[in-house]
CSV table of C-alpha atoms in Angstrom, one decimal:
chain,number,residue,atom,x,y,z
A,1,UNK,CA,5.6,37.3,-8.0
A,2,UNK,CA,8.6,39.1,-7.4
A,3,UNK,CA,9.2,42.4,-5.5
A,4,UNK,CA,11.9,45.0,-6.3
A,5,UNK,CA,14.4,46.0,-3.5
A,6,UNK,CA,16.0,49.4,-4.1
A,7,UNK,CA,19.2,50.9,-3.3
A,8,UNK,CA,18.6,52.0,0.0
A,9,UNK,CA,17.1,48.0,0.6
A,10,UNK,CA,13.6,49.6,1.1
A,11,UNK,CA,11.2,47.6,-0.5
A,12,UNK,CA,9.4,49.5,-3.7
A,13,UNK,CA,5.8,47.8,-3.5
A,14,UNK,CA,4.9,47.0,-7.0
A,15,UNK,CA,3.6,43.9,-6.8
A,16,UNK,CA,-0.4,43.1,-4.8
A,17,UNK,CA,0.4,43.2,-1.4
A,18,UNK,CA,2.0,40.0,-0.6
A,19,UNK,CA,2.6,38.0,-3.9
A,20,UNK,CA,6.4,37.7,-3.3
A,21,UNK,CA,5.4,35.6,-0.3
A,22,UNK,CA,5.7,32.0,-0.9
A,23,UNK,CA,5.2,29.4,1.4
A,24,UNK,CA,7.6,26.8,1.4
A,25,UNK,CA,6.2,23.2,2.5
A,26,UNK,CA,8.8,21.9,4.1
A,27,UNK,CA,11.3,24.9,4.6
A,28,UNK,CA,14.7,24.2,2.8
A,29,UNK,CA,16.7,21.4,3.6
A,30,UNK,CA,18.7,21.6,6.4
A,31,UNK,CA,16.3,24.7,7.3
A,32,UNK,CA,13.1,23.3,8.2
A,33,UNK,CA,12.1,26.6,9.8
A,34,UNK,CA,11.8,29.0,6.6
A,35,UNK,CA,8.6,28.2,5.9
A,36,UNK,CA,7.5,31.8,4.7
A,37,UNK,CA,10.0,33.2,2.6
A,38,UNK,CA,10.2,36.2,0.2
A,39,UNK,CA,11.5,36.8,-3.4
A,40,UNK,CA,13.4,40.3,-3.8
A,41,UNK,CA,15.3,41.8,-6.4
A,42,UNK,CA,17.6,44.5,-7.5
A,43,UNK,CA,18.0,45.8,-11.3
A,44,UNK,CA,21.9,45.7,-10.5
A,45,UNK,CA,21.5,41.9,-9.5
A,46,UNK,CA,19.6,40.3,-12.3
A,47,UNK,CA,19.4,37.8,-13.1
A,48,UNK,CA,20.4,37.2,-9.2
A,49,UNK,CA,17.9,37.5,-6.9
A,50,UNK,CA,17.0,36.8,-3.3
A,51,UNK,CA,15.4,34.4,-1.1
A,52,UNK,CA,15.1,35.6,2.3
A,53,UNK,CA,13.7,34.8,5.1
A,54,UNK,CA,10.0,36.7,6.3
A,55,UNK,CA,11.2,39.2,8.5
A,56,UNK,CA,9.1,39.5,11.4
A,57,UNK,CA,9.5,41.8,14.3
A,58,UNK,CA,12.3,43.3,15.9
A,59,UNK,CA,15.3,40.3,14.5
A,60,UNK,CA,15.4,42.5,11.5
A,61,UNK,CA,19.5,41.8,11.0
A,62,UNK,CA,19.1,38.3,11.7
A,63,UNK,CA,17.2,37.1,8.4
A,64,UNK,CA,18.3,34.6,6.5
A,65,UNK,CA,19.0,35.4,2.7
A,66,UNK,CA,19.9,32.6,-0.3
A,67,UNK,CA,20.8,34.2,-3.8
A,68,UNK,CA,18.9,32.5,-6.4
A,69,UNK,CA,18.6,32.2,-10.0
A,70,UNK,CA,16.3,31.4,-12.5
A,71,UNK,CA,18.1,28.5,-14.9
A,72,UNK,CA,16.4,29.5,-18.3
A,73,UNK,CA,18.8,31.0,-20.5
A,74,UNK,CA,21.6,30.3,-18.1
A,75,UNK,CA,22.1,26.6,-17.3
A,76,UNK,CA,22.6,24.6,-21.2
A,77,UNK,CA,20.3,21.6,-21.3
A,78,UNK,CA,19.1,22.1,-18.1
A,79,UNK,CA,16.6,19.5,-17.9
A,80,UNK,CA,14.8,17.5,-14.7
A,81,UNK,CA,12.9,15.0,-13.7
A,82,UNK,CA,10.3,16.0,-11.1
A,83,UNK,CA,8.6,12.9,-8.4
A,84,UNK,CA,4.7,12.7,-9.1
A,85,UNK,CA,4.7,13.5,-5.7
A,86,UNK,CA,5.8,16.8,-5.6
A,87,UNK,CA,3.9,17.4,-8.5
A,88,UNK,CA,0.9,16.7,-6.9
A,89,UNK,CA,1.8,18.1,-3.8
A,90,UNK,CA,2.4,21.8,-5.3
A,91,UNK,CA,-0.7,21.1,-7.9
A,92,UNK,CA,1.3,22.1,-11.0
A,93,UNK,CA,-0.4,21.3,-14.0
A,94,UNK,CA,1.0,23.0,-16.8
A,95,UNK,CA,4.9,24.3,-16.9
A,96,UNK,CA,3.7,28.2,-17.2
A,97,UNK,CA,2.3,28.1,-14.2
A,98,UNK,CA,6.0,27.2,-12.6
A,99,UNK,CA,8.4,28.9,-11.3
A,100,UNK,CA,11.7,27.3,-10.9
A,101,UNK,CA,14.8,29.1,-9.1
A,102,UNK,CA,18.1,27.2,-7.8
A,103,UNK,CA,20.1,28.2,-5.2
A,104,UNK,CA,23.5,30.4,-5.4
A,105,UNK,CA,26.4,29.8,-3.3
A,106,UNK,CA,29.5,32.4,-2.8
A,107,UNK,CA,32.5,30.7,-2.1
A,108,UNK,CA,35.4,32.3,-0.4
A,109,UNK,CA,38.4,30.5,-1.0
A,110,UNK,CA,41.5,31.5,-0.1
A,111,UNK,CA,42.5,33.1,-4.2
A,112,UNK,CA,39.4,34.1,-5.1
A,113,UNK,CA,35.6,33.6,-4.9
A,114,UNK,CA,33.7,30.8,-6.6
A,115,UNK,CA,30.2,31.3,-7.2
A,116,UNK,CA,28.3,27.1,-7.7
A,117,UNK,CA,24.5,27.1,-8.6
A,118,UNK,CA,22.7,24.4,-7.0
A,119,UNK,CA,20.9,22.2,-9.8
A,120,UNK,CA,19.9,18.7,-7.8
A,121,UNK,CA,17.4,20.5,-5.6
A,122,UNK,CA,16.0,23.3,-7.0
A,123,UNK,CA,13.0,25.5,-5.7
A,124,UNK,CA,9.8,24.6,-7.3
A,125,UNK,CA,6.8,27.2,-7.2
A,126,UNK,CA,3.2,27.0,-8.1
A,127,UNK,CA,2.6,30.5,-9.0
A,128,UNK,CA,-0.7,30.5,-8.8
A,129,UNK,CA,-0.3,29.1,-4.9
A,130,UNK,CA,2.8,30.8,-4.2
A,131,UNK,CA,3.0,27.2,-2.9
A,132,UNK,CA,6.9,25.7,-3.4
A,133,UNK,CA,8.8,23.4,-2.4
A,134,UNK,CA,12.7,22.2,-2.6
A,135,UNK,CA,12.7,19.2,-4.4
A,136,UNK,CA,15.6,16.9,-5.0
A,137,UNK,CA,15.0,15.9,-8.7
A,138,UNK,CA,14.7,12.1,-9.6
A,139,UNK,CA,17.9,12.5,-12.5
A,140,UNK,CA,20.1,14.0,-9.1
A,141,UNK,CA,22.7,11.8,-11.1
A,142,UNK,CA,23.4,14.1,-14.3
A,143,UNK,CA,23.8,17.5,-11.9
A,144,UNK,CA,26.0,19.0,-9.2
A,145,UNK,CA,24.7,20.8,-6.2
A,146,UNK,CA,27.8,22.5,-7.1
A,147,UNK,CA,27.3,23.4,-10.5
A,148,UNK,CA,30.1,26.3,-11.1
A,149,UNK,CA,29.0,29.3,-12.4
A,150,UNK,CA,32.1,31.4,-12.0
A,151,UNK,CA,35.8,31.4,-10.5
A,152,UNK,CA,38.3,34.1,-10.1
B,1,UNK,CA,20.2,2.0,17.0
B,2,UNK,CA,18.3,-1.5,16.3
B,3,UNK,CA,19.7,-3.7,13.9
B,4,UNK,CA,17.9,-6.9,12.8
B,5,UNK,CA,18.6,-9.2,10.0
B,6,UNK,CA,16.5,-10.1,6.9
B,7,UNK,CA,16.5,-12.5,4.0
B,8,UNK,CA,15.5,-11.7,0.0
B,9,UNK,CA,11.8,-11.6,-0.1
B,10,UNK,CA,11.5,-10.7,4.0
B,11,UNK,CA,9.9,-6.8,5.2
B,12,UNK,CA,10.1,-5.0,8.2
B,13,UNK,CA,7.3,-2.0,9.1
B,14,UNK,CA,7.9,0.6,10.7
B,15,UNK,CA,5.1,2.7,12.5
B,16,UNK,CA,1.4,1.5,12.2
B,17,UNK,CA,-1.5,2.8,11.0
B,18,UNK,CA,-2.3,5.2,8.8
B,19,UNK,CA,1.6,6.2,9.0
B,20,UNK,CA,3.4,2.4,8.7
B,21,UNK,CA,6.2,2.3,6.3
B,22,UNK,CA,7.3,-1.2,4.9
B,23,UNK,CA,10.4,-1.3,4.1
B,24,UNK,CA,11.5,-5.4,2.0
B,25,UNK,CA,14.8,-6.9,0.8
B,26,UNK,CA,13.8,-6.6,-3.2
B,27,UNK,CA,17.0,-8.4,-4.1
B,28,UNK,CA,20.5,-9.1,-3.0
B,29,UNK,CA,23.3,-9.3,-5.7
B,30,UNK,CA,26.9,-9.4,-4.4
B,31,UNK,CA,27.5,-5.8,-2.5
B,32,UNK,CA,23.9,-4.7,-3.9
B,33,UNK,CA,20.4,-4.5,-1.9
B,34,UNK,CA,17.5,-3.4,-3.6
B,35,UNK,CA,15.1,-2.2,-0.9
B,36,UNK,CA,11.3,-2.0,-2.1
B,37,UNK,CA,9.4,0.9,0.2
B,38,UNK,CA,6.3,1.4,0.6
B,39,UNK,CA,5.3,4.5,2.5
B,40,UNK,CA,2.2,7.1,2.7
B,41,UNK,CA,2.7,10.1,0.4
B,42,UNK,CA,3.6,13.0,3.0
B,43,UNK,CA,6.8,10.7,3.7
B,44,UNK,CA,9.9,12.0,1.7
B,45,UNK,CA,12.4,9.3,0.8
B,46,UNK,CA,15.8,10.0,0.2
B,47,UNK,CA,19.2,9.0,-0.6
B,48,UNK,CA,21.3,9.9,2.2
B,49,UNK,CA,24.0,11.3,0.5
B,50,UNK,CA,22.3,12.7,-2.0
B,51,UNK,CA,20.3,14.9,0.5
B,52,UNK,CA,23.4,15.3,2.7
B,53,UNK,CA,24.6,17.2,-0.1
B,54,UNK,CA,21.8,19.2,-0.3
B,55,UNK,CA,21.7,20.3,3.0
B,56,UNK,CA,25.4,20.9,3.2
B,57,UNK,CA,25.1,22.9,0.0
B,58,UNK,CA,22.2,25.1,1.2
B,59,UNK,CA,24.2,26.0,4.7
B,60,UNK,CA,26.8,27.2,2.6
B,61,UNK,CA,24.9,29.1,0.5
B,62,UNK,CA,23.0,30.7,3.7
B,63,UNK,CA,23.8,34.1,4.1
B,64,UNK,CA,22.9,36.0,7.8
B,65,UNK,CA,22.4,39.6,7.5
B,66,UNK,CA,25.1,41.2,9.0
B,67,UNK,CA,24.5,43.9,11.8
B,68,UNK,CA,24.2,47.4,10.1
B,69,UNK,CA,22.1,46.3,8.0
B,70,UNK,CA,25.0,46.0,5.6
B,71,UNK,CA,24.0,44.6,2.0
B,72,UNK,CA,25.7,41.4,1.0
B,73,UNK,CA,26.4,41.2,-2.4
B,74,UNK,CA,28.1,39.3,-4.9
B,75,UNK,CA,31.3,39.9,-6.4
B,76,UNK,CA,31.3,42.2,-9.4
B,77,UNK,CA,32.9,40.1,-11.8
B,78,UNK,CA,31.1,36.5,-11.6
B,79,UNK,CA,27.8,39.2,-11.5
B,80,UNK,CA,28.9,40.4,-14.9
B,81,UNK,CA,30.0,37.2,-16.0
B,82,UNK,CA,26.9,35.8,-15.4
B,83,UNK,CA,24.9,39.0,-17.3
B,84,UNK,CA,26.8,38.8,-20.2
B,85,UNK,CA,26.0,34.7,-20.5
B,86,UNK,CA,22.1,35.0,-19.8
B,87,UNK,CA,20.3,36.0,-23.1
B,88,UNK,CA,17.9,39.1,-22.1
B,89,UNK,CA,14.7,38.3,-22.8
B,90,UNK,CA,15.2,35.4,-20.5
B,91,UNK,CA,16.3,37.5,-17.5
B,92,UNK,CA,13.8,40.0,-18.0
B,93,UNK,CA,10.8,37.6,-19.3
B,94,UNK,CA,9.1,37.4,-15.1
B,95,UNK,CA,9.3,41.2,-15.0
B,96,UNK,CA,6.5,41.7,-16.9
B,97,UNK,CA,4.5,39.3,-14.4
C-alpha cells in the first residue's frame, strides 16, 4: 500500500493503480481538508516516509507533505489503547490487517534540529479499505505528541 | 457563549433528534466535575488540550512544497540515527506488501 518515489520525485508505479491512496475520514486534525492522501517513499528515507496531500491539478507545489513512521521496531513498548469507536468505524478486525504510522516533526531550533514523533494520535489504516483515520488513543496519558527521536 | 448552572445529578442536551447530545453533572468533588456524555457515534469527544496538542503538533509537522519543486528532506544525521535504531526486518517487513 505503499508507492516508491524516486530520485528525480517521479513516482515509479509498482503498486495497483491507486493502493497508496487512503482516504482519511476526517482529514488530520487541524486539517480537515486532506481527506485523500497518499503514502510515498524513498529507499534513502526508510524507515521515513511520506504523507502527502493528493495532488490534483495545476497546485502541484502547493501539497501538503507529513513525514511518517511506522513505530514497530522503533518506539520500545509502544503500546495503545484504541476507542471501540474507531475500531468499528475503520472495520479493523484482526491487527494484520492494520497499518499504523505516526507523524514526524522537524524542528528548527536555533542550535540544531530536533526531529519528535507523534505517539498520542497516530494514523490508523484498514488496509484492506485503505480506510484511516487519526485517532487520539484512549492511554494519551503515557505518550508525547512530542516523542523525541533525535537532537543535534 | 451561554453559560447556565447545574447541580450533581442535573443534564443539559444539546441538539435534538437523531443528533442530541446529553451532556450530566456525574459528580462534583472539590475542584473535580465528572461529566457523563451521551452522544451518537459519528460525534468525536475530546479533551481539549489533549487535542489542542494534537493539532498544534500536526501544523508543525506540516510541510508546504516549496516552489521549484525542491525536495524537503530530513537532516542526515537524525535519518541515520534513526536507521541504525530500527531493526531491518521491521523497516523493510511492508515492502514485500
Amino acid at each position: 500500500m505503499y508507492m516508491k518515489l524516486d530520485q528525480d520525485n517521479a513516482i515509479t508505479m509498482e503498486m495497483p493503480k491507486d493502493a497508496h491512496k487512503i482516504k482519511l475520514v476526517r482529514g488530520l486534525l487541524g486539517f480537515s481538508e486532506l481527506r485523500e492522501m497518499e503514502i510515498v517513499y524513498d529507499e534513502g528515507e526508510l524507515p521515513f516516509m511520506r504523507l502527502r496531500e493528493t495532488q490534483q491539478g495545476p497546485t502541484k507545489e502547493e501539497a501538503l507533505e507529513f513525514f511518517v513512521v511506522e513505530p514497530a521496531g522503533l518506539i520500545d513498548n509502544y503500546s495503545i489503547r484504541i476507542s471501540e469507536d474507531d475500531v468499528e468505524q475503520l472495520n479493523i478486525s484482526e491487527s494484520d490487517g492494520t497499518c499504523l504510522l505516526n507523524i514526524v516533526t522537524i524542528h528548527n531550533t536555533g542550535g540544531g534540529r530536533v526531529v519528535t514523533v507523534n505517539l498520542v494520535a497516530p494514523l490508523l489504516i484498514n488496509k484492506k479499505t485503505l480506510k484511516g483515520k487519526q485517532v487520539i488513543i484512549e492511554n494519551f496519558n503515557e505518550y508525547s505528541p512530542r516523542h523525541l527521536l533525535y537532537e543535534d | 457563549m451561554l453559560v447556565l448552572s447545574r447541580k450533581e445529578g442535573e443534564s443539559i442536551i444539546i441538539g435534538s433528534g437523531e443528533d442530541e447530545i446529553l451532556v450530566k453533572i456525574a459528580k462534583i468533588e472539590k475542584d473535580l466535575v465528572k461529566l457523563a456524555i451521551e452522544a451518537p457515534r459519528k460525534i468525536s469527544i475530546f479533551r481539549k488540550e489533549v487535542f489542542d496538542s494534537v493539532m498544534e503538533s500536526n501544523k508543525e509537522a506540516a510541510l508546504r512544497k516549496q516552489k521549484g519543486n525542491q525536495r524537503l528532506s530530513l537532516p542526515k544525521e537524525a535519518l541515520r540515527a534513526v536507521q541504525d535504531k530500527k531493526t531491518k526486518n521491521t523497516s523493510a517487513s511492508f515492502l514485500q506488501e
